[in-house]
Amino acid sequence: IASLVIYLFSEFDDAANLLAANPDATTISIDEPAEIPKNQRGRLQEPGREEDDELLGTDDSDKTELLAGQKKSAPFWTFEYYQTFFDVDTYQVLDRIKGSVFPVPGKNFVRLYIRSNPDLYGPFWICATLVFTIAVSGNLSNFFIHLGKPTYHYVPEFRKVSIAATTIYAYAWLVPLALWGFLMWRNSKVMNIVSYSFLEIVCVYGYSLFIYIPTAMLWIIPQKVVRWVLVMFSLCLSGSVLVMTFWPAVRDDNRRIALATVGTIVLLHALLSVGCLAYFFDAPEVDFPPSVIPAHNGTTVITRSQ
Amino acid sequence: FAGLADVSISEDLPVEGEITVPVGSHSPDEDYSTLDEPVRDTIMRDLKAVGKKFIHVMYPKKSSALLRDWDLWGPLVLCVSLALMLQGGSADSKDDGGPQFAEVFVIIWFGAVVITLNSKLLGGTISFFQSLCVLGYCVLPLTVAMLVCRLVLLAGSGTVSFIIRLIVVVAMFGWSTLASTAFLADSQPPNRKALVVYPIFLFYFVISWMILTFTPQ
């Protein structure tokens, strides 16, 4: 038995010597686990499906599930749990904003930028900025439109800030909730490869609202044509980001349901922008002589002298 | 000790003396009771602390006095006076006037709490009340701007007065933002400084907007 033990120890010694002699033998770098398997699987797949899988994100979907499980392990009543939702640096936030404004055709916003690290910083502060931008721009635009009139008295219209806040935060949080619930329900019926977590959907919606901030600032220009061109343009950009994100999630479903879902997403997005334009910005008046003032459905307090 | 070898103390001699050791260092708030001092001293001490912090805000140097001894008296006084001065706006139209007293209060305090939570969630090392203290005290330049605006509006409300008010409010807004970032920036992780500074910028911008758009009735 002693010789057996000595034999086993010598085996271990050999192994240790081997390792010491060749220290790179068993190095597995775990710095970027999402990168290495992605490249390997990319080579193994047929080239036809590669673009689809880029869009779908099947290559690292199970890895992202693992990573998501590792990250958010603190119990939800501790402060550290919520800190995991703010684990972004400045350049990451700027990259995500850029990705929402310039949609790359064929690339999925969630897989490309979020990469299982959804943050709540972007959605929250973009919504806050949008609320104040719309309220301030609307106020300024109404001021300039009605500037020359003798009976116009400027009011700051502070009530509209709370209305804007309710609308935009409700849109940015309730619509993702409804969409997530709907996708979960369809997932139970149809085997979908792609499923997004609630926070990822909130992230996409939050970042897609960024384009409306410069749009709201440009809506001060009191020309109807300019305003509607801006609406179309911003709707195309952010709508395309949303469509490219959610199309792979519903594509395998019944054709009509898939089209209805994507259509509803775009419709709600359009409704938000048109609604904000109609409520916060008065219609720019045509240049009539002062005796004929056309009736308009503005919401500022103006006493018209007849 | 050789000389003490033959010293003997008889049992019936009382041994008396003092056991207390005199304290070497005297720090200002030692354990002498502040209960017996006159009320005037107590109030003056707090007022002096508040006044010192006001001076620190107006001339922001890299001192840690604001952070170390935080208090919320100054922010309360500033917030109440700002909210009071923002009253008396266009009150005839009930819906579209300026902000009410409660709205200003809620915006300032809720905004400061949200910014503090934001900086803590991003990994800042400052404590909750220290951050509230700094953000509240840095409203001081904007309160001064409100005072100036009201005085200018007493003189008239034409274009010239608007330009004066605009310049004053913009200058005080810049001063507030720079003062608060000077105090808060060091406690933030280095690659997230912009993420922390931006909400502070938004906060003071909203307050400046409320001040600038104040129109008396």
Short mmCIF file of C-alpha atoms in Angstrom, two decimals:
data_model
loop_
_atom_site.label_atom_id
_atom_site.label_comp_id
_atom_site.label_asym_id
_atom_site.label_seq_id
_atom_site.Cartn_x
_atom_site.Cartn_y
_atom_site.Cartn_z
CA ILE A 1 0.00 0.00 0.00
CA ALA A 2 2.86 2.36 0.76
CA SER A 3 4.22 1.85 -2.72
CA LEU A 4 0.79 2.60 -4.18
CA VAL A 5 0.64 5.85 -2.23
CA ILE A 6 4.13 6.78 -3.32
CA TYR A 7 3.16 6.01 -6.90
CA LEU A 8 0.12 8.26 -6.67
CA PHE A 9 2.16 11.08 -5.19
CA SER A 10 4.66 10.79 -7.98
CA GLU A 11 1.80 11.08 -10.44
CA PHE A 12 0.73 14.30 -8.80
CA ASP A 13 4.29 15.54 -8.88
CA ASP A 14 4.49 14.88 -12.58
CA ALA A 15 1.31 16.74 -13.19
CA ALA A 16 2.52 19.67 -11.13
CA ASN A 17 5.83 19.69 -12.97
CA LEU A 18 4.02 19.65 -16.27
CA LEU A 19 1.92 22.59 -15.24
CA ALA A 20 4.91 24.50 -13.98
CA ALA A 21 6.78 23.83 -17.18
CA ASN A 22 3.90 24.78 -19.36
CA PRO A 23 1.95 27.41 -17.47
CA ASP A 24 -0.19 28.40 -20.43
CA ALA A 25 -1.61 24.95 -20.86
CA THR A 26 -4.83 25.36 -18.96
CA THR A 27 -5.40 29.07 -19.16
CA ILE A 28 -9.01 29.84 -19.82
CA SER A 29 -9.52 33.56 -19.78
CA ILE A 30 -12.83 34.43 -18.24
CA ASP A 31 -12.59 38.14 -18.91
CA GLU A 32 -14.78 38.16 -21.98
CA PRO A 33 -16.79 34.99 -21.97
CA ALA A 34 -19.31 36.35 -24.43
CA GLU A 35 -16.67 37.04 -27.06
CA ILE A 36 -14.96 33.67 -27.47
CA PRO A 37 -17.97 31.40 -27.86
CA LYS A 38 -19.56 33.91 -30.20
CA ASN A 39 -16.68 33.71 -32.64
CA GLN A 40 -16.50 29.93 -32.44
CA ARG A 41 -20.17 29.47 -33.04
CA GLY A 42 -20.13 31.98 -35.83
CA ARG A 43 -17.72 29.77 -37.72
CA LEU A 44 -19.73 26.64 -37.15
CA GLN A 45 -23.00 27.97 -38.48
CA GLU A 46 -24.05 28.14 -42.10
CA PRO A 47 -23.42 31.53 -43.64
CA GLY A 48 -27.07 31.92 -44.60
CA ARG A 49 -28.35 31.97 -41.07
CA GLU A 50 -25.51 34.07 -39.74
CA GLU A 51 -27.16 37.37 -40.30
CA ASP A 52 -30.36 36.13 -38.77
CA ASP A 53 -28.55 34.86 -35.74
CA GLU A 54 -26.77 38.16 -35.37
CA LEU A 55 -30.18 39.70 -35.28
CA LEU A 56 -31.59 37.01 -33.02
CA GLY A 57 -28.64 36.79 -30.71
CA THR A 58 -28.85 33.02 -30.34
CA ASP A 59 -25.08 32.90 -30.24
CA ASP A 60 -24.79 34.33 -26.79
CA SER A 61 -28.33 34.05 -25.53
CA ASP A 62 -27.59 31.25 -23.09
CA LYS A 63 -24.40 32.96 -22.01
CA THR A 64 -26.34 36.10 -21.33
CA GLU A 65 -28.78 34.09 -19.26
CA LEU A 66 -25.89 32.79 -17.20
CA LEU A 67 -24.40 36.22 -16.85
CA ALA A 68 -27.70 37.70 -15.86
CA GLY A 69 -28.02 35.09 -13.17
CA GLN A 70 -24.54 35.80 -11.87
CA LYS A 71 -24.88 39.52 -11.76
CA LYS A 72 -28.09 40.18 -9.95
CA SER A 73 -27.61 37.89 -7.04
CA ALA A 74 -28.12 40.37 -4.22
CA PRO A 75 -31.54 40.16 -2.57
CA PHE A 76 -33.93 42.81 -3.76
CA TRP A 77 -34.22 44.62 -0.46
CA THR A 78 -30.56 45.61 -0.37
CA PHE A 79 -29.08 48.69 -1.95
CA GLU A 80 -26.54 46.63 -3.92
CA TYR A 81 -29.32 45.01 -5.93
CA TYR A 82 -30.32 48.36 -7.36
CA GLN A 83 -26.73 49.36 -7.91
CA THR A 84 -26.45 46.61 -10.51
CA PHE A 85 -28.88 48.55 -12.67
CA PHE A 86 -26.60 51.58 -12.71
CA ASP A 87 -23.43 49.77 -13.62
CA VAL A 88 -22.64 51.85 -16.69
CA ASP A 89 -19.86 54.25 -17.53
CA THR A 90 -20.20 57.52 -19.39
CA TYR A 91 -18.96 56.13 -22.69
CA GLN A 92 -21.44 53.23 -22.50
CA VAL A 93 -24.38 55.58 -22.05
CA LEU A 94 -23.17 57.71 -24.95
CA ASP A 95 -22.77 54.62 -27.12
CA ARG A 96 -26.29 53.48 -26.37
CA ILE A 97 -27.68 56.91 -27.17
CA LYS A 98 -25.78 56.88 -30.45
CA GLY A 99 -27.14 53.43 -31.23
CA SER A 100 -30.68 54.60 -30.72
CA VAL A 101 -30.29 57.59 -33.01
CA PHE A 102 -28.40 55.91 -35.85
CA PRO A 103 -29.98 52.48 -36.30
CA VAL A 104 -27.62 50.13 -38.05
CA PRO A 105 -29.64 48.02 -40.49
CA GLY A 106 -29.51 44.40 -39.49
CA LYS A 107 -28.18 44.95 -36.00
CA ASN A 108 -30.27 44.48 -32.91
CA PHE A 109 -30.02 47.33 -30.41
CA VAL A 110 -30.36 45.05 -27.43
CA ARG A 111 -27.75 42.54 -28.49
CA LEU A 112 -25.35 45.12 -29.77
CA TYR A 113 -25.42 47.68 -27.00
CA ILE A 114 -27.22 46.35 -23.99
CA ARG A 115 -25.54 42.94 -23.91
CA SER A 116 -27.22 41.74 -20.72
CA ASN A 117 -26.32 44.92 -18.86
CA PRO A 118 -29.56 46.87 -18.95
CA ASP A 119 -29.34 50.10 -17.06
CA LEU A 120 -31.99 52.31 -15.58
CA TYR A 121 -29.92 55.49 -15.75
CA GLY A 122 -30.60 56.11 -19.43
CA PRO A 123 -34.37 55.57 -19.44
CA PHE A 124 -34.94 57.60 -16.27
CA TRP A 125 -32.88 60.65 -17.13
CA ILE A 126 -33.81 60.70 -20.81
CA CYS A 127 -37.47 60.74 -19.77
CA ALA A 128 -36.80 63.51 -17.23
CA THR A 129 -34.96 65.58 -19.82
CA LEU A 130 -37.71 64.99 -22.36
CA VAL A 131 -40.41 66.12 -19.92
CA PHE A 132 -38.69 69.42 -19.23
CA THR A 133 -37.63 69.93 -22.84
CA ILE A 134 -41.18 69.54 -24.08
CA ALA A 135 -42.62 71.81 -21.39
CA VAL A 136 -39.98 74.52 -21.88
CA SER A 137 -40.03 74.35 -25.69
CA GLY A 138 -43.81 74.43 -25.77
CA ASN A 139 -43.85 77.46 -23.54
CA LEU A 140 -41.20 79.24 -25.63
CA SER A 141 -42.90 78.39 -28.89
CA ASN A 142 -46.25 79.71 -27.69
CA PHE A 143 -44.53 82.85 -26.48
CA PHE A 144 -42.99 83.54 -29.88
CA ILE A 145 -46.15 82.75 -31.78
CA HIS A 146 -48.30 85.11 -29.76
CA LEU A 147 -45.64 87.74 -29.21
CA GLY A 148 -46.94 90.64 -31.20
CA LYS A 149 -50.52 90.56 -30.03
CA PRO A 150 -51.57 93.38 -27.72
CA THR A 151 -53.91 91.22 -25.67
CA TYR A 152 -51.45 88.44 -25.01
CA HIS A 153 -50.24 88.01 -21.47
CA TYR A 154 -47.44 85.54 -20.96
CA VAL A 155 -48.08 82.70 -18.55
CA PRO A 156 -45.47 80.12 -17.58
CA GLU A 157 -48.00 77.24 -17.83
CA PHE A 158 -46.42 75.25 -15.08
CA ARG A 159 -49.29 72.77 -14.91
CA LYS A 160 -48.16 71.28 -18.17
CA VAL A 161 -44.96 69.99 -16.61
CA SER A 162 -46.86 67.54 -14.43
CA ILE A 163 -49.02 66.45 -17.37
CA ALA A 164 -45.94 65.93 -19.53
CA ALA A 165 -44.24 63.98 -16.75
CA THR A 166 -47.21 61.67 -16.26
CA THR A 167 -47.58 61.00 -19.96
CA ILE A 168 -43.96 60.32 -20.74
CA TYR A 169 -43.18 58.22 -17.70
CA ALA A 170 -46.37 56.22 -18.22
CA TYR A 171 -45.39 55.59 -21.82
CA ALA A 172 -41.83 54.62 -20.96
CA TRP A 173 -42.83 52.17 -18.20
CA LEU A 174 -46.35 50.90 -18.84
CA VAL A 175 -45.99 50.17 -22.54
CA PRO A 176 -42.85 48.03 -21.94
CA LEU A 177 -44.73 46.25 -19.15
CA ALA A 178 -47.62 45.48 -21.46
CA LEU A 179 -45.29 44.43 -24.26
CA TRP A 180 -43.27 42.20 -21.98
CA GLY A 181 -46.43 40.55 -20.66
CA PHE A 182 -47.64 40.01 -24.20
CA LEU A 183 -44.33 38.52 -25.32
CA MET A 184 -44.23 36.21 -22.30
CA TRP A 185 -47.74 35.03 -23.11
CA ARG A 186 -46.87 34.37 -26.74
CA ASN A 187 -43.69 32.63 -25.61
CA SER A 188 -45.71 30.08 -23.75
CA LYS A 189 -47.66 29.28 -26.90
CA VAL A 190 -44.99 29.53 -29.57
CA MET A 191 -41.43 28.39 -29.01
CA ASN A 192 -39.47 31.61 -29.47
CA ILE A 193 -35.72 31.68 -29.38
CA VAL A 194 -35.51 35.31 -28.47
CA SER A 195 -37.00 36.64 -25.31
CA TYR A 196 -36.19 39.91 -23.67
CA SER A 197 -36.26 40.64 -19.99
CA PHE A 198 -38.46 43.44 -18.74
CA LEU A 199 -35.50 45.71 -18.05
CA GLU A 200 -34.13 45.27 -21.53
CA ILE A 201 -37.45 46.35 -23.01
CA VAL A 202 -37.55 49.37 -20.68
CA CYS A 203 -34.01 50.17 -21.78
CA VAL A 204 -34.87 50.06 -25.48
CA TYR A 205 -37.91 52.23 -25.02
CA GLY A 206 -36.06 54.71 -22.84
CA TYR A 207 -33.17 55.15 -25.23
CA SER A 208 -35.48 55.31 -28.24
CA LEU A 209 -37.11 58.41 -26.74
CA PHE A 210 -33.83 60.30 -26.97
CA ILE A 211 -34.44 61.47 -30.53
CA TYR A 212 -37.46 63.46 -29.34
CA ILE A 213 -35.28 65.78 -27.26
CA PRO A 214 -33.70 67.63 -30.22
CA THR A 215 -37.00 67.23 -32.07
CA ALA A 216 -38.85 69.05 -29.30
CA MET A 217 -36.27 71.81 -29.35
CA LEU A 218 -36.70 72.20 -33.10
CA TRP A 219 -40.47 72.25 -32.77
CA ILE A 220 -40.12 75.84 -31.56
CA ILE A 221 -39.92 76.80 -35.24
CA PRO A 222 -43.48 77.90 -35.97
CA GLN A 223 -43.88 76.31 -39.37
CA LYS A 224 -46.36 73.48 -39.79
CA VAL A 225 -44.38 71.82 -42.57
CA VAL A 226 -41.17 71.84 -40.54
CA ARG A 227 -42.90 70.35 -37.53
CA TRP A 228 -44.49 67.50 -39.44
CA VAL A 229 -41.27 66.72 -41.28
CA LEU A 230 -39.56 66.50 -37.90
CA VAL A 231 -42.29 64.17 -36.61
CA MET A 232 -41.85 61.86 -39.59
CA PHE A 233 -38.09 61.88 -39.39
CA SER A 234 -37.83 61.14 -35.68
CA LEU A 235 -40.55 58.53 -35.93
CA CYS A 236 -38.63 56.75 -38.68
CA LEU A 237 -35.40 56.71 -36.74
CA SER A 238 -36.63 55.59 -33.34
CA GLY A 239 -39.40 53.47 -34.81
CA SER A 240 -36.90 51.53 -36.86
CA VAL A 241 -34.83 50.84 -33.75
CA LEU A 242 -37.91 49.47 -32.02
CA VAL A 243 -39.00 47.43 -35.02
CA MET A 244 -35.58 45.89 -35.51
CA THR A 245 -35.47 44.99 -31.85
CA PHE A 246 -38.88 43.38 -31.61
CA TRP A 247 -39.31 41.83 -35.04
CA PRO A 248 -37.13 38.78 -34.24
CA ALA A 249 -39.11 38.19 -31.09
CA VAL A 250 -42.43 37.84 -32.88
CA ARG A 251 -41.28 36.63 -36.26
CA ASP A 252 -41.84 32.98 -35.53
CA ASP A 253 -45.36 33.59 -34.43
CA ASN A 254 -48.53 33.72 -36.44
CA ARG A 255 -47.97 36.21 -39.26
CA ARG A 256 -50.91 38.39 -38.45
CA ILE A 257 -50.12 38.57 -34.75
CA ALA A 258 -46.52 39.47 -35.51
CA LEU A 259 -47.53 42.26 -37.86
CA ALA A 260 -50.18 43.50 -35.44
CA THR A 261 -47.64 43.65 -32.60
CA VAL A 262 -45.05 45.56 -34.55
CA GLY A 263 -47.75 47.82 -35.93
CA THR A 264 -49.02 48.60 -32.45
CA ILE A 265 -45.53 49.45 -31.28
CA VAL A 266 -45.06 51.93 -34.09
CA LEU A 267 -48.55 53.32 -33.69
CA LEU A 268 -48.12 54.03 -29.97
CA HIS A 269 -44.79 55.69 -30.65
CA ALA A 270 -46.35 57.89 -33.30
CA LEU A 271 -49.28 58.69 -31.03
CA LEU A 272 -46.92 59.91 -28.33
CA SER A 273 -45.09 62.34 -30.58
CA VAL A 274 -48.17 63.65 -32.36
CA GLY A 275 -50.01 64.01 -29.07
CA CYS A 276 -47.17 65.99 -27.53
CA LEU A 277 -46.99 68.22 -30.57
CA ALA A 278 -50.72 68.90 -30.52
CA TYR A 279 -51.03 69.53 -26.79
CA PHE A 280 -47.92 71.46 -25.89
CA PHE A 281 -47.36 73.46 -29.05
CA ASP A 282 -49.99 75.80 -30.35
CA ALA A 283 -50.70 75.77 -34.02
CA PRO A 284 -48.71 78.47 -35.78
CA GLU A 285 -51.13 80.95 -37.20
CA VAL A 286 -51.25 82.04 -40.76
CA ASP A 287 -50.50 85.68 -41.45
CA PHE A 288 -53.97 87.17 -41.33
CA PRO A 289 -54.54 90.86 -40.73
CA PRO A 290 -55.16 91.49 -37.04
CA SER A 291 -58.87 92.08 -37.43
CA VAL A 292 -59.46 88.51 -38.54
CA ILE A 293 -58.00 86.14 -36.00
CA PRO A 294 -58.71 82.49 -36.83
CA ALA A 295 -59.99 80.38 -33.99
CA HIS A 296 -57.48 77.86 -32.84
CA ASN A 297 -57.50 75.19 -30.18
CA GLY A 298 -54.54 76.42 -28.25
CA THR A 299 -54.43 75.96 -24.53
CA THR A 300 -52.91 79.23 -23.39
CA VAL A 301 -55.10 81.81 -21.80
CA ILE A 302 -55.67 84.46 -24.40
CA THR A 303 -58.43 86.96 -24.36
CA ARG A 304 -59.45 87.81 -27.84
CA SER A 305 -60.65 91.32 -28.33
CA GLN A 306 -63.51 91.26 -30.78
CA PHE B 1 13.41 53.16 44.48
CA ALA B 2 16.08 52.26 46.97
CA GLY B 3 15.05 55.05 49.27
CA LEU B 4 11.54 53.82 49.57
CA ALA B 5 12.41 50.40 50.85
CA ASP B 6 11.87 51.32 54.46
CA VAL B 7 8.78 53.48 54.06
CA SER B 8 5.78 52.03 55.78
CA ILE B 9 2.28 53.38 55.81
CA SER B 10 0.31 52.74 58.93
CA GLU B 11 -3.23 51.63 58.46
CA ASP B 12 -4.89 54.41 60.38
CA LEU B 13 -3.65 57.25 58.21
CA PRO B 14 -6.36 58.26 55.78
CA VAL B 15 -5.17 58.30 52.22
CA GLU B 16 -6.82 60.96 50.20
CA GLY B 17 -6.29 62.70 46.99
CA GLU B 18 -7.76 63.01 43.53
CA ILE B 19 -7.90 60.17 41.07
CA THR B 20 -9.09 62.14 38.06
CA VAL B 21 -6.46 62.73 35.42
CA PRO B 22 -6.50 66.19 33.90
CA VAL B 23 -7.45 66.02 30.20
CA GLY B 24 -4.59 67.02 27.93
CA SER B 25 -6.38 68.06 24.72
CA HIS B 26 -9.38 70.36 24.69
CA SER B 27 -11.47 69.92 21.52
CA PRO B 28 -14.20 72.51 21.07
CA ASP B 29 -17.26 70.29 21.55
CA GLU B 30 -15.96 68.29 24.48
CA ASP B 31 -18.18 66.65 26.95
CA TYR B 32 -19.00 69.79 28.83
CA SER B 33 -22.71 70.03 28.84
CA THR B 34 -24.36 72.44 26.45
CA LEU B 35 -27.46 72.30 28.54
CA ASP B 36 -26.39 75.07 30.86
CA GLU B 37 -25.31 77.61 28.33
CA PRO B 38 -27.56 80.54 27.50
CA VAL B 39 -30.00 80.04 24.61
CA ARG B 40 -28.34 82.87 22.74
CA ASP B 41 -25.10 80.88 22.57
CA THR B 42 -26.84 77.85 21.17
CA ILE B 43 -28.62 79.81 18.48
CA MET B 44 -25.56 81.83 17.57
CA ARG B 45 -23.48 78.70 17.18
CA ASP B 46 -25.88 77.22 14.67
CA LEU B 47 -26.29 80.52 12.88
CA LYS B 48 -22.56 80.90 12.57
CA ALA B 49 -22.28 77.40 11.10
CA VAL B 50 -24.97 78.19 8.56
CA GLY B 51 -23.38 81.51 7.73
CA LYS B 52 -19.98 79.91 7.27
CA LYS B 53 -21.47 77.48 4.78
CA PHE B 54 -23.12 80.31 2.86
CA ILE B 55 -19.72 81.93 2.48
CA HIS B 56 -18.24 78.64 1.33
CA VAL B 57 -20.88 78.41 -1.37
CA MET B 58 -20.28 81.93 -2.62
CA TYR B 59 -16.53 81.37 -2.80
CA PRO B 60 -16.23 77.68 -3.58
CA LYS B 61 -12.84 76.49 -2.52
CA LYS B 62 -11.85 72.90 -2.03
CA SER B 63 -12.65 72.87 1.64
CA SER B 64 -14.50 70.04 3.29
CA ALA B 65 -16.33 72.12 5.87
CA LEU B 66 -19.54 71.90 3.89
CA LEU B 67 -19.30 68.16 3.69
CA ARG B 68 -18.11 67.35 7.17
CA ASP B 69 -20.59 69.27 9.27
CA TRP B 70 -23.71 69.02 7.20
CA ASP B 71 -26.94 70.60 8.29
CA LEU B 72 -30.23 71.15 6.56
CA TRP B 73 -31.19 74.51 8.10
CA GLY B 74 -29.66 76.49 5.28
CA PRO B 75 -31.37 74.54 2.50
CA LEU B 76 -34.70 74.84 4.32
CA VAL B 77 -34.39 78.60 4.68
CA LEU B 78 -33.34 78.98 1.04
CA CYS B 79 -36.09 76.73 -0.26
CA VAL B 80 -38.82 78.46 1.72
CA SER B 81 -37.66 81.93 0.73
CA LEU B 82 -37.37 80.95 -2.95
CA ALA B 83 -40.84 79.40 -2.90
CA LEU B 84 -42.28 82.48 -1.21
CA MET B 85 -40.67 84.82 -3.71
CA LEU B 86 -42.06 82.76 -6.60
CA GLN B 87 -45.56 83.43 -5.38
CA GLY B 88 -47.55 86.38 -6.49
CA GLY B 89 -47.27 85.43 -10.14
CA SER B 90 -50.16 85.45 -12.59
CA ALA B 91 -52.86 84.24 -10.28
CA ASP B 92 -55.90 85.09 -12.32
CA SER B 93 -55.77 82.03 -14.56
CA LYS B 94 -55.99 79.17 -12.16
CA ASP B 95 -54.55 76.60 -14.49
CA ASP B 96 -51.66 78.17 -16.26
CA GLY B 97 -49.91 80.26 -13.68
CA GLY B 98 -46.54 79.86 -12.20
CA PRO B 99 -45.57 77.12 -9.78
CA GLN B 100 -47.38 76.96 -6.49
CA PHE B 101 -45.52 76.98 -3.17
CA ALA B 102 -45.88 73.23 -2.73
CA GLU B 103 -44.67 72.58 -6.27
CA VAL B 104 -41.45 74.54 -5.73
CA PHE B 105 -40.87 72.80 -2.42
CA VAL B 106 -41.45 69.35 -3.89
CA ILE B 107 -39.30 70.05 -6.94
CA ILE B 108 -36.35 71.21 -4.86
CA TRP B 109 -36.46 68.50 -2.21
CA PHE B 110 -37.56 65.63 -4.41
CA GLY B 111 -35.07 66.68 -7.07
CA ALA B 112 -32.25 66.78 -4.53
CA VAL B 113 -33.20 63.34 -3.18
CA VAL B 114 -33.33 61.84 -6.68
CA ILE B 115 -29.95 63.30 -7.58
CA THR B 116 -28.44 61.99 -4.36
CA LEU B 117 -29.86 58.52 -4.98
CA ASN B 118 -28.55 58.67 -8.52
CA SER B 119 -25.04 59.50 -7.44
CA LYS B 120 -25.08 56.82 -4.76
CA LEU B 121 -26.39 54.20 -7.18
CA LEU B 122 -23.63 55.07 -9.62
CA GLY B 123 -21.10 54.28 -6.93
CA GLY B 124 -20.48 57.59 -5.21
CA THR B 125 -18.95 57.61 -1.76
CA ILE B 126 -20.73 60.61 -0.36
CA SER B 127 -23.34 60.14 2.32
CA PHE B 128 -27.01 60.84 1.73
CA PHE B 129 -27.38 63.91 3.93
CA GLN B 130 -24.05 65.41 2.93
CA SER B 131 -25.18 65.42 -0.67
CA LEU B 132 -28.57 66.90 0.24
CA CYS B 133 -26.77 69.58 2.23
CA VAL B 134 -24.50 70.55 -0.68
CA LEU B 135 -27.30 70.62 -3.24
CA GLY B 136 -29.50 72.67 -0.93
CA TYR B 137 -26.83 75.21 -0.06
CA CYS B 138 -25.91 75.69 -3.72
CA VAL B 139 -29.40 77.05 -4.37
CA LEU B 140 -28.15 80.24 -2.69
CA PRO B 141 -26.95 81.98 -5.91
CA LEU B 142 -30.32 81.28 -7.52
CA THR B 143 -32.14 82.74 -4.51
CA VAL B 144 -30.03 85.87 -4.88
CA ALA B 145 -30.97 85.89 -8.57
CA MET B 146 -34.66 85.67 -7.67
CA LEU B 147 -34.28 88.61 -5.33
CA VAL B 148 -32.58 90.66 -8.04
CA CYS B 149 -35.27 89.66 -10.56
CA ARG B 150 -38.06 90.81 -8.29
CA LEU B 151 -36.32 94.13 -7.72
CA VAL B 152 -35.79 94.59 -11.47
CA LEU B 153 -39.43 93.74 -12.13
CA LEU B 154 -40.50 96.46 -9.70
CA ALA B 155 -38.81 98.93 -12.00
CA GLY B 156 -40.49 97.68 -15.14
CA SER B 157 -41.12 94.61 -17.24
CA GLY B 158 -40.01 95.52 -20.72
CA THR B 159 -37.34 94.09 -22.93
CA VAL B 160 -34.48 95.74 -21.07
CA SER B 161 -35.54 94.29 -17.76
CA PHE B 162 -35.86 90.90 -19.42
CA ILE B 163 -32.31 91.07 -20.73
CA ILE B 164 -30.99 92.07 -17.32
CA ARG B 165 -32.90 89.23 -15.68
CA LEU B 166 -31.66 86.77 -18.29
CA ILE B 167 -28.03 87.70 -17.72
CA VAL B 168 -28.37 87.55 -13.95
CA VAL B 169 -30.17 84.20 -13.96
CA VAL B 170 -27.73 82.62 -16.41
CA ALA B 171 -24.76 83.81 -14.37
CA MET B 172 -26.20 82.52 -11.10
CA PHE B 173 -27.17 79.21 -12.74
CA GLY B 174 -23.59 78.74 -13.84
CA TRP B 175 -22.33 79.65 -10.38
CA SER B 176 -24.68 77.16 -8.67
CA THR B 177 -23.75 74.33 -10.98
CA LEU B 178 -20.03 74.99 -10.70
CA ALA B 179 -20.18 75.30 -6.91
CA SER B 180 -22.06 72.04 -6.44
CA THR B 181 -19.87 70.11 -8.86
CA ALA B 182 -16.79 71.50 -7.12
CA PHE B 183 -18.02 69.97 -3.89
CA LEU B 184 -19.47 66.76 -5.21
CA ALA B 185 -17.18 65.74 -8.05
CA ASP B 186 -14.44 64.28 -5.92
CA SER B 187 -16.60 61.61 -4.38
CA GLN B 188 -17.62 60.09 -7.71
CA PRO B 189 -15.97 57.25 -9.60
CA PRO B 190 -13.79 58.79 -12.33
CA ASN B 191 -15.41 57.44 -15.48
CA ARG B 192 -18.92 58.36 -14.39
CA LYS B 193 -18.44 61.99 -13.48
CA ALA B 194 -20.46 63.25 -16.43
CA LEU B 195 -23.30 60.91 -15.53
CA VAL B 196 -23.46 62.48 -12.07
CA VAL B 197 -23.01 66.10 -13.15
CA TYR B 198 -25.73 66.07 -15.79
CA PRO B 199 -28.71 65.64 -13.40
CA ILE B 200 -27.33 68.47 -11.24
CA PHE B 201 -27.23 70.64 -14.36
CA LEU B 202 -30.85 69.69 -15.17
CA PHE B 203 -31.96 70.42 -11.60
CA TYR B 204 -30.55 73.94 -11.51
CA PHE B 205 -31.76 74.56 -15.05
CA VAL B 206 -35.34 73.83 -14.00
CA ILE B 207 -35.04 76.15 -11.00
CA SER B 208 -33.54 78.86 -13.21
CA TRP B 209 -36.37 78.45 -15.69
CA MET B 210 -38.92 78.93 -12.90
CA ILE B 211 -37.10 82.09 -11.80
CA LEU B 212 -36.75 83.51 -15.29
CA THR B 213 -40.37 82.96 -16.30
CA PHE B 214 -41.74 84.59 -13.18
CA THR B 215 -44.15 87.28 -14.28
CA PRO B 216 -45.86 89.41 -11.68
CA GLN B 217 -49.54 90.08 -11.99
#
